[in-house]
Each structure stands twice: as C-alpha cells, then as structure tokens.
Amino acid sequence: MKENNNTTASCPLRFLVSGGGTGGHIFPALSIAGALRRRHPDCEILFVGAEGRMEMERVPAAGYEIIGLPVSGFDRHNPLRNIKVLWRLWRSMTKARAIVRRFRPDIAIGVGGYASGPTLKAAQRAGIPTLLQEQNSYAGVTNKLLAAKASAICVAYKDMERFFPAGRIVMTGNPVRKALTSCTLSREEARRALGLEPERPLVLVVGGSLGARTINSAIIASMESGKELPYQILWQTGKNDAERCRQAVDKYKPSDIRSCTFIDDMATAYRAADLVVARAGAGTISELQLLGKAVVLIPSPNVAEDHQRKNAEALAVRDAAVMIPDADAATDLMVAVGSLMKDGNRRLKLERNIASMAMTDSDERIADAVDNIVYRKS
C-alpha cells in the first residue's frame, strides 16, 4: 500500500512514458521523467517510442531505457500505403500489450506522437490509469480518442473543454528544457559564445530539428537578392533540407548569415537573439513564452488538424507574436523581419505580451497530477 504523500514509497513506482517523433514531444517527455525521478529517486521509468524516430537516440542519451514500436503515421496522399500502416499498427498494439503486461506500470503517460496511441490504449485495456499531455490549443485525434478513459488530461491552453471532459482537465502548461531558463549570459556574451558579432543585432531562425523548407527558401531568396542586412542571422536549416541550404551558402557566401544543420545549445542561441523566426509547435511556443522572446511564427501546414496555425493564432490575437501563413512566407517573411528589427518598441511589446502567457514549473505540475492519480488508486 502506497502512502498518500510525495515521499518515496516502499515499493518503487513504475512509470511508462510514451510518445515522440519530434523534439516537441521528446523534450517535454524527458522533463516530466526528470520531475518524477527527482521526487521518486528509486522509481523505474520506461519509455516507448516509434522505431526509427529521434526518440530512439535522444531518450537513451538522457539515461532512460526505451523500447520502439513499428508504428508509423497514416499517408494522406497515397491511401494504398496505409495497408502497411495498418499492419504496423496491429503489430504495435500487440507489442504494446506485451510491454504493459511485462513492465506492470503504476501509470502510463502519453505525450503525443505515433507510439502514444497503441501504448496508452494497451494500458487502458489492462486497467492501468493513464495521463495525457496535450500540448496544442487544438487537440489531436489520438488524445481525443484516449481521453474518455484517461484519469487526467494536462493542457497548456484555455477552453480545452471543447475536446476533453472538463472534470479531468488540469492546466499545467508545457514542460520545457530547464537549461533554457537557466542561462545567465547577457545578449552580447551569448553572441560572443556562438562566434557571432557581439554588438550586432541577431535574428535566430529555427524551423525545428528536421527543418522547414518554406522558411529556408525565404532565407535563400534573401541571399540571392545580394542585399546587405543591418543585422546578422543564425540559421538552423534542419537535416532534411541541409544540402540545399549548404549549396546556397557556398554559392552566395553571405557575410551576415551563419548556417548550421542543428543548434545544440539552444539556451545560448535564444539568449543571443533579438528576434526569433520559428514554426508554431507547442513546445517551441512554450519556450518562447518562458523566455519572453519576440517571434515571427510561420505555422507548418503539414500537421494534423492544422494545429500549428491554431497555436499561432492563440498568440497573434493577443499581440504576443506576428503570424505569417506558410504560403506567404516567401514574400512576407523577410519584410516582416526587417520591419521588426527597425522597431525596438514593437519587439518590446511582443516580448511583454508573450511572457505574460507563460506557465512556470509545468513539469512539476504534471508530476503532481501523476502522483494524485497513483496515490488515489492506492
């Protein structure tokens, strides 16, 4: 019998954490796991991800065990390919049931991504309590299907009663990497640490770990114009578009643009930036809110339920971000960036408004919700 408090129980707790696919799912999952381990040092934590996705590297690197499922997303453009997707889903359900039966978790936590559906469904069928973390302002299909039997749904936006049972919604915000908020460098020191000109204004351009072709094309078009910029750009191209971007840099040799496939030290990069250009993933937005960064958001059109546009609109209507539709980025992005870099007061207003939307200690809030479920069950 577990005691109803936050001390470590005599029998170590077992937490099953599932999801991934992108950094936007993986980093919150690792933050939640870290919060649980801090308050339950002897707990057992097992991750379940999707084979071939980035969680299969990132999670072990953080010191946790992970098992991969052969699950993949549905192909909206070629329905015939979904025969294989359905076969993989069946195999994933079978493997998830075996994982739940063998690991015997006290609770299963889903953070979104391909693997969370089969894993959380298997846990629910086995009578294991489940907690969902919905990062976006518009709930995904998987979480909506799982919500009926979930013990709690942790959210980051208001009015989520549209999608979930009101009595099980817990407002927690989205966890972010603690390293992002612990950076103490000044803006000039951060630029110097990155090898950039310390006194020159900086625009940070990030399309996510995999990249964003539309954003990259806008930067390439700027290089092609040959215009010298009154600011410098730190440009994360992402691995999927790295070769095209590298060829453009080699061709035009811009003196005011520093490109890289991936930025390892995002804490320093954020600290160095006067303005950020980014996609509108929930994790990215939560980071920007906590850091109070002025941002131009270009929502990806290639996501389920167009949720990135809805995420961006939730900020734009509060004058907490500038939103540019993906289809307009080629013509409008660099114009908007140039305008904002000339207007310090406008950037300051954006910074204040986005910071007012931040929720701190989200990982601990979610860990509280987990404990409430586990100890209530006992």
GROMACS .gro file of C-alpha atoms in nm:
model
  378
    1MET     CA    1   0.000   0.000   0.000
    2LYS     CA    2   0.150   0.336  -0.108
    3GLU     CA    3   0.127   0.624   0.136
    4ASN     CA    4  -0.065   0.932   0.023
    5ASN     CA    5   0.226   1.175   0.017
    6ASN     CA    6   0.519   1.269  -0.204
    7THR     CA    7   0.779   1.061  -0.025
    8THR     CA    8   0.925   0.759  -0.193
    9ALA     CA    9   0.702   0.456  -0.150
   10SER     CA   10   0.832   0.130  -0.005
   11CYS     CA   11   0.759  -0.035  -0.338
   12PRO     CA   12   0.929   0.161  -0.623
   13LEU     CA   13   0.682   0.322  -0.858
   14ARG     CA   14   0.686   0.228  -1.227
   15PHE     CA   15   0.616   0.498  -1.484
   16LEU     CA   16   0.555   0.419  -1.850
   17VAL     CA   17   0.610   0.723  -2.075
   18SER     CA   18   0.517   0.709  -2.441
   19GLY     CA   19   0.543   0.940  -2.740
   20GLY     CA   20   0.796   1.121  -2.954
   21GLY     CA   21   0.865   1.170  -3.321
   22THR     CA   22   0.992   1.528  -3.285
   23GLY     CA   23   1.179   1.731  -3.027
   24GLY     CA   24   0.848   1.896  -2.943
   25HIS     CA   25   0.730   1.568  -2.794
   26ILE     CA   26   1.060   1.428  -2.668
   27PHE     CA   27   1.183   1.722  -2.461
   28PRO     CA   28   0.857   1.753  -2.260
   29ALA     CA   29   0.861   1.377  -2.201
   30LEU     CA   30   1.216   1.395  -2.066
   31SER     CA   31   1.122   1.693  -1.848
   32ILE     CA   32   0.832   1.501  -1.696
   33ALA     CA   33   1.053   1.197  -1.637
   34GLY     CA   34   1.309   1.421  -1.468
   35ALA     CA   35   1.048   1.567  -1.233
   36LEU     CA   36   0.922   1.220  -1.142
   37ARG     CA   37   1.274   1.095  -1.076
   38ARG     CA   38   1.354   1.393  -0.854
   39ARG     CA   39   1.062   1.320  -0.623
   40HIS     CA   40   1.083   0.937  -0.655
   41PRO     CA   41   1.458   0.863  -0.680
   42ASP     CA   42   1.414   0.485  -0.685
   43CYS     CA   43   1.132   0.478  -0.942
   44GLU     CA   44   1.152   0.279  -1.264
   45ILE     CA   45   1.085   0.471  -1.586
   46LEU     CA   46   1.039   0.303  -1.923
   47PHE     CA   47   0.986   0.493  -2.246
   48VAL     CA   48   0.803   0.358  -2.550
   49GLY     CA   49   0.870   0.531  -2.883
   50ALA     CA   50   0.849   0.470  -3.255
   51GLU     CA   51   1.122   0.275  -3.432
   52GLY     CA   52   1.348   0.493  -3.644
   53ARG     CA   53   1.236   0.819  -3.484
   54MET     CA   54   1.461   1.058  -3.295
   55GLU     CA   55   1.344   0.945  -2.951
   56MET     CA   56   1.530   0.618  -3.004
   57GLU     CA   57   1.854   0.819  -2.980
   58ARG     CA   58   1.762   1.109  -2.754
   59VAL     CA   59   1.600   0.912  -2.473
   60PRO     CA   60   1.892   0.668  -2.414
   61ALA     CA   61   2.129   0.966  -2.432
   62ALA     CA   62   1.935   1.114  -2.139
   63GLY     CA   63   1.984   0.794  -1.939
   64TYR     CA   64   1.649   0.618  -1.984
   65GLU     CA   65   1.553   0.283  -2.132
   66ILE     CA   66   1.330   0.291  -2.441
   67ILE     CA   67   1.151   0.027  -2.647
   68GLY     CA   68   1.047   0.102  -3.006
   69LEU     CA   69   0.719   0.014  -3.175
   70PRO     CA   70   0.695  -0.036  -3.554
   71VAL     CA   71   0.416   0.224  -3.571
   72SER     CA   72   0.402   0.500  -3.835
   73GLY     CA   73   0.165   0.776  -3.937
   74PHE     CA   74  -0.110   0.747  -4.196
   75ASP     CA   75  -0.030   0.861  -4.550
   76ARG     CA   76  -0.291   1.116  -4.656
   77HIS     CA   77  -0.161   1.139  -5.012
   78ASN     CA   78  -0.133   0.768  -5.101
   79PRO     CA   79  -0.409   0.563  -4.933
   80LEU     CA   80  -0.268   0.233  -5.064
   81ARG     CA   81   0.036   0.277  -4.843
   82ASN     CA   82  -0.192   0.270  -4.540
   83ILE     CA   83  -0.231  -0.107  -4.576
   84LYS     CA   84   0.126  -0.132  -4.445
   85VAL     CA   85   0.050   0.136  -4.184
   86LEU     CA   86  -0.244  -0.068  -4.052
   87TRP     CA   87  -0.024  -0.380  -4.037
   88ARG     CA   88   0.235  -0.186  -3.837
   89LEU     CA   89  -0.038  -0.054  -3.609
   90TRP     CA   90  -0.161  -0.407  -3.535
   91ARG     CA   91   0.194  -0.521  -3.463
   92SER     CA   92   0.245  -0.216  -3.239
   93MET     CA   93  -0.073  -0.288  -3.045
   94THR     CA   94   0.042  -0.645  -2.988
   95LYS     CA   95   0.387  -0.534  -2.874
   96ALA     CA   96   0.243  -0.258  -2.652
   97ARG     CA   97   0.019  -0.509  -2.473
   98ALA     CA   98   0.324  -0.726  -2.405
   99ILE     CA   99   0.521  -0.426  -2.273
  100VAL     CA  100   0.240  -0.325  -2.036
  101ARG     CA  101   0.198  -0.683  -1.915
  102ARG     CA  102   0.570  -0.726  -1.851
  103PHE     CA  103   0.650  -0.381  -1.703
  104ARG     CA  104   0.333  -0.353  -1.491
  105PRO     CA  105   0.334   0.029  -1.465
  106ASP     CA  106   0.154   0.219  -1.193
  107ILE     CA  107   0.055   0.473  -1.458
  108ALA     CA  108   0.108   0.532  -1.831
  109ILE     CA  109   0.181   0.885  -1.950
  110GLY     CA  110   0.123   0.988  -2.312
  111VAL     CA  111   0.291   1.297  -2.458
  112GLY     CA  112   0.180   1.263  -2.820
  113GLY     CA  113   0.347   1.111  -3.122
  114TYR     CA  114   0.297   0.786  -3.312
  115ALA     CA  115   0.372   0.548  -3.024
  116SER     CA  116   0.145   0.703  -2.763
  117GLY     CA  117  -0.178   0.570  -2.916
  118PRO     CA  118  -0.102   0.196  -2.904
  119THR     CA  119   0.078   0.223  -2.569
  120LEU     CA  120  -0.190   0.421  -2.385
  121LYS     CA  121  -0.471   0.211  -2.536
  122ALA     CA  122  -0.296  -0.106  -2.419
  123ALA     CA  123  -0.259   0.040  -2.070
  124GLN     CA  124  -0.625   0.140  -2.054
  125ARG     CA  125  -0.738  -0.206  -2.162
  126ALA     CA  126  -0.521  -0.352  -1.886
  127GLY     CA  127  -0.684  -0.129  -1.625
  128ILE     CA  128  -0.375   0.089  -1.581
  129PRO     CA  129  -0.454   0.458  -1.512
  130THR     CA  130  -0.341   0.696  -1.784
  131LEU     CA  131  -0.247   1.062  -1.804
  132LEU     CA  132  -0.241   1.255  -2.132
  133GLN     CA  133  -0.037   1.564  -2.205
  134GLU     CA  134  -0.199   1.771  -2.481
  135GLN     CA  135   0.047   2.038  -2.589
  136ASN     CA  136  -0.157   2.217  -2.853
  137SER     CA  137  -0.452   2.456  -2.849
  138TYR     CA  138  -0.637   2.216  -3.080
  139ALA     CA  139  -0.639   1.858  -2.952
  140GLY     CA  140  -0.502   1.577  -3.165
  141VAL     CA  141  -0.712   1.282  -3.278
  142THR     CA  142  -0.524   1.029  -3.065
  143ASN     CA  143  -0.569   1.223  -2.741
  144LYS     CA  144  -0.936   1.285  -2.816
  145LEU     CA  145  -0.988   0.910  -2.858
  146LEU     CA  146  -0.794   0.826  -2.542
  147ALA     CA  147  -0.949   1.098  -2.327
  148ALA     CA  148  -1.269   0.909  -2.243
  149LYS     CA  149  -1.076   0.662  -2.026
  150ALA     CA  150  -0.791   0.890  -1.915
  151SER     CA  151  -0.761   0.984  -1.548
  152ALA     CA  152  -0.629   1.331  -1.628
  153ILE     CA  153  -0.551   1.546  -1.931
  154CYS     CA  154  -0.280   1.808  -1.879
  155VAL     CA  155  -0.318   2.109  -2.109
  156ALA     CA  156  -0.145   2.437  -2.188
  157TYR     CA  157  -0.434   2.640  -2.330
  158LYS     CA  158  -0.772   2.754  -2.201
  159ASP     CA  159  -1.110   2.634  -2.335
  160MET     CA  160  -0.996   2.273  -2.387
  161GLU     CA  161  -1.340   2.160  -2.267
  162ARG     CA  162  -1.420   2.160  -2.639
  163PHE     CA  163  -1.223   1.837  -2.665
  164PHE     CA  164  -1.199   1.676  -2.322
  165PRO     CA  165  -1.415   1.604  -2.015
  166ALA     CA  166  -1.398   1.925  -1.810
  167GLY     CA  167  -1.357   1.747  -1.477
  168ARG     CA  168  -1.035   1.576  -1.586
  169ILE     CA  169  -0.856   1.876  -1.738
  170VAL     CA  170  -0.552   2.005  -1.546
  171MET     CA  171  -0.394   2.334  -1.655
  172THR     CA  172  -0.020   2.273  -1.634
  173GLY     CA  173   0.143   2.436  -1.935
  174ASN     CA  174   0.403   2.255  -2.145
  175PRO     CA  175   0.734   2.147  -1.989
  176VAL     CA  176   1.050   2.290  -2.143
  177ARG     CA  177   1.416   2.206  -2.108
  178LYS     CA  178   1.542   2.359  -1.781
  179ALA     CA  179   1.870   2.456  -1.947
  180LEU     CA  180   1.680   2.716  -2.149
  181THR     CA  181   1.574   2.914  -1.845
  182SER     CA  182   1.900   2.878  -1.651
  183CYS     CA  183   2.125   3.061  -1.898
  184THR     CA  184   2.276   3.369  -1.726
  185LEU     CA  185   2.471   3.514  -2.020
  186SER     CA  186   2.399   3.864  -2.140
  187ARG     CA  187   2.285   3.901  -2.500
  188GLU     CA  188   2.631   4.019  -2.603
  189GLU     CA  189   2.806   3.738  -2.413
  190ALA     CA  190   2.578   3.482  -2.575
  191ARG     CA  191   2.658   3.610  -2.923
  192ARG     CA  192   3.028   3.601  -2.848
  193ALA     CA  193   2.996   3.243  -2.720
  194LEU     CA  194   2.836   3.148  -3.051
  195GLY     CA  195   3.115   3.310  -3.251
  196LEU     CA  196   2.891   3.596  -3.367
  197GLU     CA  197   2.947   3.972  -3.359
  198PRO     CA  198   2.856   4.065  -3.000
  199GLU     CA  199   2.730   4.419  -3.068
  200ARG     CA  200   2.531   4.344  -3.385
  201PRO     CA  201   2.157   4.260  -3.358
  202LEU     CA  202   2.067   3.895  -3.421
  203VAL     CA  203   1.774   3.713  -3.578
  204LEU     CA  204   1.751   3.344  -3.482
  205VAL     CA  205   1.583   3.130  -3.750
  206VAL     CA  206   1.476   2.778  -3.647
  207GLY     CA  207   1.236   2.557  -3.839
  208GLY     CA  208   1.258   2.267  -3.595
  209SER     CA  209   1.504   1.980  -3.570
  210LEU     CA  210   1.402   1.849  -3.914
  211GLY     CA  211   1.390   2.192  -4.074
  212ALA     CA  212   1.125   2.396  -4.257
  213ARG     CA  213   1.163   2.423  -4.633
  214THR     CA  214   0.947   2.734  -4.669
  215ILE     CA  215   1.144   2.929  -4.408
  216ASN     CA  216   1.470   2.811  -4.560
  217SER     CA  217   1.358   2.924  -4.905
  218ALA     CA  218   1.290   3.273  -4.772
  219ILE     CA  219   1.643   3.293  -4.630
  220ILE     CA  220   1.791   3.167  -4.958
  221ALA     CA  221   1.591   3.428  -5.151
  222SER     CA  222   1.737   3.695  -4.924
  223MET     CA  223   2.086   3.576  -5.008
  224GLU     CA  224   2.004   3.578  -5.380
  225SER     CA  225   1.899   3.942  -5.361
  226GLY     CA  226   2.252   4.038  -5.260
  227LYS     CA  227   2.128   4.300  -5.013
  228GLU     CA  228   2.345   4.356  -4.708
  229LEU     CA  229   2.146   4.314  -4.388
  230PRO     CA  230   2.170   4.558  -4.093
  231TYR     CA  231   2.156   4.256  -3.861
  232GLN     CA  232   2.304   3.906  -3.851
  233ILE     CA  233   2.118   3.576  -3.882
  234LEU     CA  234   2.182   3.248  -3.703
  235TRP     CA  235   2.006   2.992  -3.922
  236GLN     CA  236   1.923   2.634  -3.823
  237THR     CA  237   1.843   2.463  -4.153
  238GLY     CA  238   1.738   2.124  -4.017
  239LYS     CA  239   1.874   1.796  -4.151
  240ASN     CA  240   1.607   1.733  -4.417
  241ASP     CA  241   1.698   2.048  -4.613
  242ALA     CA  242   2.062   2.076  -4.513
  243GLU     CA  243   2.219   2.004  -4.852
  244ARG     CA  244   2.014   2.262  -5.045
  245CYS     CA  245   2.092   2.526  -4.783
  246ARG     CA  246   2.461   2.439  -4.777
  247GLN     CA  247   2.482   2.476  -5.156
  248ALA     CA  248   2.317   2.819  -5.134
  249VAL     CA  249   2.563   2.935  -4.868
  250ASP     CA  250   2.857   2.807  -5.073
  251LYS     CA  251   2.725   2.991  -5.379
  252TYR     CA  252   2.639   3.329  -5.228
  253LYS     CA  253   2.881   3.333  -4.933
  254PRO     CA  254   2.674   3.572  -4.718
  255SER     CA  255   2.876   3.757  -4.455
  256ASP     CA  256   2.575   3.825  -4.234
  257ILE     CA  257   2.427   3.471  -4.219
  258ARG     CA  258   2.567   3.183  -4.012
  259SER     CA  259   2.405   2.849  -4.100
  260CYS     CA  260   2.412   2.510  -3.929
  261THR     CA  261   2.211   2.190  -3.951
  262PHE     CA  262   2.126   2.179  -3.581
  263ILE     CA  263   2.191   2.406  -3.283
  264ASP     CA  264   2.294   2.205  -2.978
  265ASP     CA  265   2.299   2.498  -2.735
  266MET     CA  266   1.953   2.649  -2.779
  267ALA     CA  267   1.975   2.823  -2.441
  268THR     CA  268   2.260   3.041  -2.564
  269ALA     CA  269   2.103   3.086  -2.908
  270TYR     CA  270   1.775   3.210  -2.761
  271ARG     CA  271   1.963   3.438  -2.522
  272ALA     CA  272   2.160   3.590  -2.809
  273ALA     CA  273   1.857   3.669  -3.026
  274ASP     CA  274   1.669   3.998  -3.060
  275LEU     CA  275   1.403   3.824  -3.271
  276VAL     CA  276   1.314   3.461  -3.340
  277VAL     CA  277   1.163   3.312  -3.656
  278ALA     CA  278   1.008   2.970  -3.593
  279ARG     CA  279   0.736   2.719  -3.666
  280ALA     CA  280   0.441   2.717  -3.425
  281GLY     CA  281   0.486   2.385  -3.247
  282ALA     CA  282   0.353   2.383  -2.893
  283GLY     CA  283   0.692   2.313  -2.738
  284THR     CA  284   0.858   2.599  -2.923
  285ILE     CA  285   0.583   2.839  -2.821
  286SER     CA  286   0.614   2.737  -2.456
  287GLU     CA  287   0.988   2.803  -2.470
  288LEU     CA  288   0.933   3.145  -2.625
  289GLN     CA  289   0.672   3.232  -2.362
  290LEU     CA  290   0.900   3.144  -2.072
  291LEU     CA  291   1.192   3.332  -2.227
  292GLY     CA  292   0.982   3.631  -2.335
  293LYS     CA  293   1.114   3.638  -2.694
  294ALA     CA  294   0.970   3.844  -2.978
  295VAL     CA  295   0.882   3.599  -3.255
  296VAL     CA  296   0.754   3.565  -3.608
  297LEU     CA  297   0.562   3.237  -3.636
  298ILE     CA  298   0.515   3.052  -3.966
  299PRO     CA  299   0.279   2.762  -3.889
  300SER     CA  300   0.350   2.439  -4.071
  301PRO     CA  301   0.060   2.336  -4.297
  302ASN     CA  302   0.174   1.973  -4.288
  303VAL     CA  303   0.041   1.882  -3.942
  304ALA     CA  304  -0.273   1.712  -3.818
  305GLU     CA  305  -0.583   1.931  -3.779
  306ASP     CA  306  -0.377   2.236  -3.883
  307HIS     CA  307  -0.293   2.269  -3.512
  308GLN     CA  308   0.013   2.491  -3.562
  309ARG     CA  309  -0.200   2.763  -3.720
  310LYS     CA  310  -0.435   2.747  -3.423
  311ASN     CA  311  -0.137   2.764  -3.183
  312ALA     CA  312  -0.004   3.072  -3.361
  313GLU     CA  313  -0.345   3.241  -3.374
  314ALA     CA  314  -0.380   3.200  -2.996
  315LEU     CA  315  -0.074   3.427  -2.963
  316ALA     CA  316  -0.140   3.659  -3.256
  317VAL     CA  317  -0.484   3.763  -3.126
  318ARG     CA  318  -0.315   3.874  -2.802
  319ASP     CA  319  -0.043   4.063  -2.991
  320ALA     CA  320   0.209   3.820  -2.848
  321ALA     CA  321   0.352   3.713  -3.185
  322VAL     CA  322   0.348   3.800  -3.554
  323MET     CA  323   0.197   3.521  -3.763
  324ILE     CA  324   0.267   3.473  -4.134
  325PRO     CA  325   0.091   3.191  -4.324
  326ASP     CA  326   0.329   2.940  -4.476
  327ALA     CA  327   0.206   3.024  -4.826
  328ASP     CA  328   0.307   3.389  -4.777
  329ALA     CA  329   0.645   3.332  -4.615
  330ALA     CA  330   0.846   3.357  -4.939
  331THR     CA  331   0.728   3.714  -4.999
  332ASP     CA  332   0.644   3.840  -4.650
  333LEU     CA  333   0.887   3.685  -4.401
  334MET     CA  334   1.197   3.894  -4.457
  335VAL     CA  335   0.986   4.210  -4.494
  336ALA     CA  336   0.832   4.143  -4.152
  337VAL     CA  337   1.171   4.065  -4.001
  338GLY     CA  338   1.320   4.385  -4.140
  339SER     CA  339   1.032   4.591  -4.005
  340LEU     CA  340   1.057   4.439  -3.656
  341MET     CA  341   1.434   4.479  -3.641
  342LYS     CA  342   1.389   4.852  -3.704
  343ASP     CA  343   1.122   4.887  -3.434
  344GLY     CA  344   1.254   4.813  -3.086
  345ASN     CA  345   0.932   4.930  -2.919
  346ARG     CA  346   0.727   4.683  -3.121
  347ARG     CA  347   0.959   4.399  -3.025
  348LEU     CA  348   0.939   4.503  -2.660
  349LYS     CA  349   0.558   4.490  -2.672
  350LEU     CA  350   0.568   4.143  -2.826
  351GLU     CA  351   0.812   4.031  -2.557
  352ARG     CA  352   0.592   4.156  -2.274
  353ASN     CA  353   0.275   4.003  -2.417
  354ILE     CA  354   0.421   3.660  -2.486
  355ALA     CA  355   0.588   3.649  -2.143
  356SER     CA  356   0.251   3.718  -1.980
  357MET     CA  357   0.123   3.385  -2.120
  358ALA     CA  358   0.399   3.172  -1.966
  359MET     CA  359   0.336   2.898  -1.710
  360THR     CA  360   0.633   2.801  -1.494
  361ASP     CA  361   0.721   2.464  -1.338
  362SER     CA  362   0.500   2.272  -1.581
  363ASP     CA  363   0.696   1.951  -1.529
  364GLU     CA  364   0.629   1.967  -1.154
  365ARG     CA  365   0.261   2.043  -1.212
  366ILE     CA  366   0.233   1.733  -1.429
  367ALA     CA  367   0.423   1.527  -1.172
  368ASP     CA  368   0.170   1.647  -0.913
  369ALA     CA  369  -0.112   1.522  -1.136
  370VAL     CA  370   0.066   1.187  -1.176
  371ASP     CA  371   0.108   1.150  -0.800
  372ASN     CA  372  -0.256   1.238  -0.738
  373ILE     CA  373  -0.364   0.958  -0.970
  374VAL     CA  374  -0.118   0.697  -0.841
  375TYR     CA  375  -0.187   0.759  -0.472
  376ARG     CA  376  -0.561   0.787  -0.525
  377LYS     CA  377  -0.551   0.449  -0.695
  378SER     CA  378  -0.375   0.304  -0.392
   0.00000   0.00000   0.00000
